[in-house]
Amino acid sequence: MANDLTIHLVDDEESLRRSLTFLLVSAGFAVRAHSCAKAFLELLPLSGRTCLVTDLCMPDIDGIELLRRLRRLNPAVPAIVITGQGDIAAAVQAMKAGASDFLEKPLKEAALISAIKAAMEHGRIDRPSTDCEHVAARLRQLTERERQVLTGVLEGLQNKMIAYHLGISARTVEVHRANVMAKMGARNLAELMRMTIAIDVTAQPLEPANTSPANVWPAYI
């Protein structure tokens, strides 16, 4: 797979570009490194088999904006976002902007290689309707509370904030999240996002529980 695949690496940190380039070349990939998003965008549209690996936080054009422009100019190119300041909200933004995966620094070699291979395998093609039906069937297995928690996760909320809205403890949210992951068959947040991206799970806002502030605030304890 690696022989005819070119990885475009975009990161404003020179030391990281060097180390990741060495890692990827050692793994058998051809690599073109770019110090900023503008340098990469000037090459579009790309030909051949390519994959973008981009940092999230960069000056001028950040990773999210880079993905949005890539989707307009060269939508077939799969992309992986990396960051040292990762959180759920950033992951949700990246996935909605078209990222195939979201990895936190320091990167593990096996995780990055696996993400690249998975991105190239799945690509950015539209999901067949049968896949959407399969995801919808799994969603129907969720309880009302699990769907509420899922909506909060996909909106980028931390467990404590979801707990605050629903008037339950953060620990209870963790249990519901684990149940959601198991029922949906998702191994991580990126996979859960990919499964639900074609279905508007967040069409209805996360509804606060009908509880008084005295009953809500203990969710932070």
XYZ file of C-alpha atoms in Angstrom:
221
model
C 0.000 0.000 0.000
C 2.704 2.487 0.976
C 4.712 2.298 -2.291
C 2.296 4.351 -4.418
C 0.931 6.539 -1.621
C 2.157 10.063 -0.879
C 1.620 11.537 2.570
C 1.322 15.316 2.725
C 2.371 16.422 6.197
C 1.377 19.922 7.335
C 2.767 21.235 10.627
C 4.334 24.565 11.561
C 6.696 22.931 14.071
C 9.924 22.033 12.260
C 11.150 19.442 14.763
C 7.862 17.537 14.547
C 7.843 17.692 10.751
C 11.305 16.187 10.697
C 10.514 13.401 13.147
C 7.213 12.474 11.489
C 8.795 12.577 8.029
C 11.502 10.186 9.208
C 8.896 7.912 10.800
C 6.722 7.776 7.704
C 9.597 7.343 5.254
C 10.918 4.511 7.420
C 7.486 2.906 7.166
C 7.724 2.976 3.370
C 5.678 6.091 2.535
C 6.627 8.927 0.212
C 6.326 12.170 2.179
C 6.006 15.829 1.277
C 6.284 18.103 4.306
C 4.778 21.607 4.442
C 5.365 24.294 7.063
C 1.924 25.851 6.628
C -1.512 25.122 5.205
C -1.081 27.706 2.423
C 1.889 25.821 0.990
C -0.170 22.640 0.792
C -3.291 24.314 -0.622
C -1.259 25.796 -3.479
C -0.661 22.248 -4.755
C -4.366 21.400 -5.102
C -5.869 19.580 -6.832
C -3.622 16.574 -6.217
C -3.321 13.527 -8.430
C -2.543 9.943 -7.484
C -3.078 8.299 -4.103
C -2.549 10.852 -1.355
C -3.356 11.359 2.303
C -3.148 14.528 4.384
C -1.798 14.538 7.935
C -2.231 18.000 9.427
C -1.730 19.706 12.745
C -4.808 21.320 14.281
C -3.370 24.518 15.785
C -1.429 26.549 13.197
C -1.144 30.294 12.478
C -3.143 31.924 9.666
C -4.974 28.813 8.427
C -5.593 26.222 11.138
C -6.287 22.528 10.626
C -10.070 22.877 10.654
C -10.078 25.593 7.992
C -7.571 23.587 5.962
C -9.944 20.614 5.971
C -12.867 22.782 4.898
C -10.911 24.158 1.940
C -9.643 20.690 1.038
C -13.213 19.370 0.948
C -14.087 22.099 -1.585
C -10.985 21.756 -3.770
C -10.028 18.078 -3.551
C -12.713 16.169 -1.608
C -11.356 12.699 -2.396
C -8.192 13.215 -0.314
C -8.563 11.579 3.126
C -7.218 13.570 6.058
C -5.987 12.885 9.584
C -5.769 15.629 12.215
C -3.087 15.633 14.915
C -2.860 17.951 17.909
C -1.184 18.454 21.238
C -4.233 20.294 22.582
C -6.894 17.736 21.802
C -10.314 17.657 23.381
C -13.708 16.289 22.451
C -14.927 19.575 20.975
C -11.887 19.773 18.694
C -12.366 16.147 17.635
C -16.001 16.811 16.749
C -15.027 19.885 14.713
C -12.348 17.933 12.868
C -14.656 15.057 12.022
C -17.442 17.373 10.848
C -14.888 19.170 8.665
C -14.068 15.856 7.013
C -11.229 14.264 9.005
C -10.948 10.484 8.828
C -9.328 10.347 12.253
C -8.074 12.497 15.122
C -4.842 11.699 16.985
C -3.259 13.382 19.997
C 0.444 14.134 20.405
C 2.783 12.579 21.280
C 1.905 10.315 18.384
C 2.398 6.587 18.584
C 3.886 5.159 15.395
C 1.492 2.208 15.248
C -1.559 4.445 15.762
C -0.527 6.850 12.981
C 0.241 4.096 10.473
C -3.023 2.362 11.337
C -4.970 5.630 10.912
C -3.405 6.245 7.494
C -4.203 2.750 6.273
C -7.775 2.979 7.560
C -8.233 6.397 5.942
C -7.044 5.088 2.573
C -9.211 2.005 2.855
C -12.419 3.884 3.665
C -11.695 7.061 1.684
C -14.124 9.956 1.630
C -16.830 8.328 -0.505
C -20.493 8.521 0.372
C -21.811 5.747 2.563
C -24.276 3.362 0.921
C -27.852 3.702 2.164
C -27.580 0.219 3.671
C -24.777 1.455 5.929
C -26.972 4.319 7.102
C -29.762 1.865 7.788
C -27.352 -0.302 9.775
C -26.268 2.678 11.894
C -29.904 3.726 12.344
C -30.735 0.216 13.569
C -27.979 0.461 16.172
C -29.202 3.883 17.234
C -32.646 2.428 17.845
C -31.098 0.074 20.405
C -30.086 3.021 22.582
C -32.226 4.059 25.512
C -33.536 7.616 25.644
C -30.855 8.564 28.167
C -28.099 6.977 26.069
C -29.269 8.982 23.045
C -29.167 12.159 25.137
C -25.613 11.370 26.209
C -24.650 10.565 22.603
C -26.043 13.914 21.476
C -23.951 15.677 24.114
C -20.810 13.809 23.034
C -21.369 14.687 19.374
C -21.862 18.330 20.344
C -18.404 18.274 21.891
C -19.477 18.478 25.532
C -17.341 17.063 28.341
C -18.861 14.476 30.671
C -19.357 17.011 33.458
C -21.245 19.396 31.176
C -23.477 16.581 29.898
C -24.098 15.601 33.508
C -25.021 19.205 34.344
C -27.552 19.397 31.504
C -29.149 16.059 32.336
C -29.075 16.429 36.122
C -27.101 13.207 36.662
C -23.611 12.441 37.945
C -20.542 12.480 35.720
C -19.953 8.851 36.665
C -23.415 7.945 35.349
C -22.579 9.749 32.096
C -19.421 7.617 31.810
C -21.505 4.459 32.171
C -23.961 5.620 29.509
C -21.086 6.545 27.174
C -19.588 3.098 27.557
C -22.980 1.554 26.759
C -23.319 3.764 23.679
C -19.888 2.744 22.389
C -20.675 -0.932 22.932
C -24.123 -0.834 21.304
C -22.863 1.217 18.351
C -19.841 -1.042 17.942
C -17.477 1.958 17.934
C -13.905 1.550 19.160
C -13.234 5.269 19.631
C -14.756 8.726 19.201
C -13.537 9.090 15.611
C -15.252 5.849 14.625
C -18.443 6.902 16.410
C -18.372 10.193 14.505
C -17.886 8.397 11.187
C -20.826 6.120 11.923
C -23.225 8.934 12.793
C -22.029 11.703 10.466
C -24.621 10.804 7.798
C -27.445 10.724 10.351
C -28.383 13.964 12.101
C -28.262 12.616 15.635
C -27.983 16.164 17.023
C -31.089 17.458 15.243
C -32.763 17.755 18.643
C -30.792 19.732 21.254
C -29.652 18.181 24.488
C -32.594 18.745 26.825
C -31.893 19.738 30.412
C -33.530 17.554 33.002
C -36.509 19.031 34.839
C -34.597 19.487 38.026
C -33.844 22.391 40.295
C -30.291 23.834 40.509
C -29.874 22.070 43.827
C -30.368 18.749 42.081
C -28.177 19.661 39.103
C -24.999 20.980 40.689
C -24.144 17.726 42.506
C -23.272 16.364 39.031
C -19.909 18.097 39.466
C -19.093 16.258 42.675
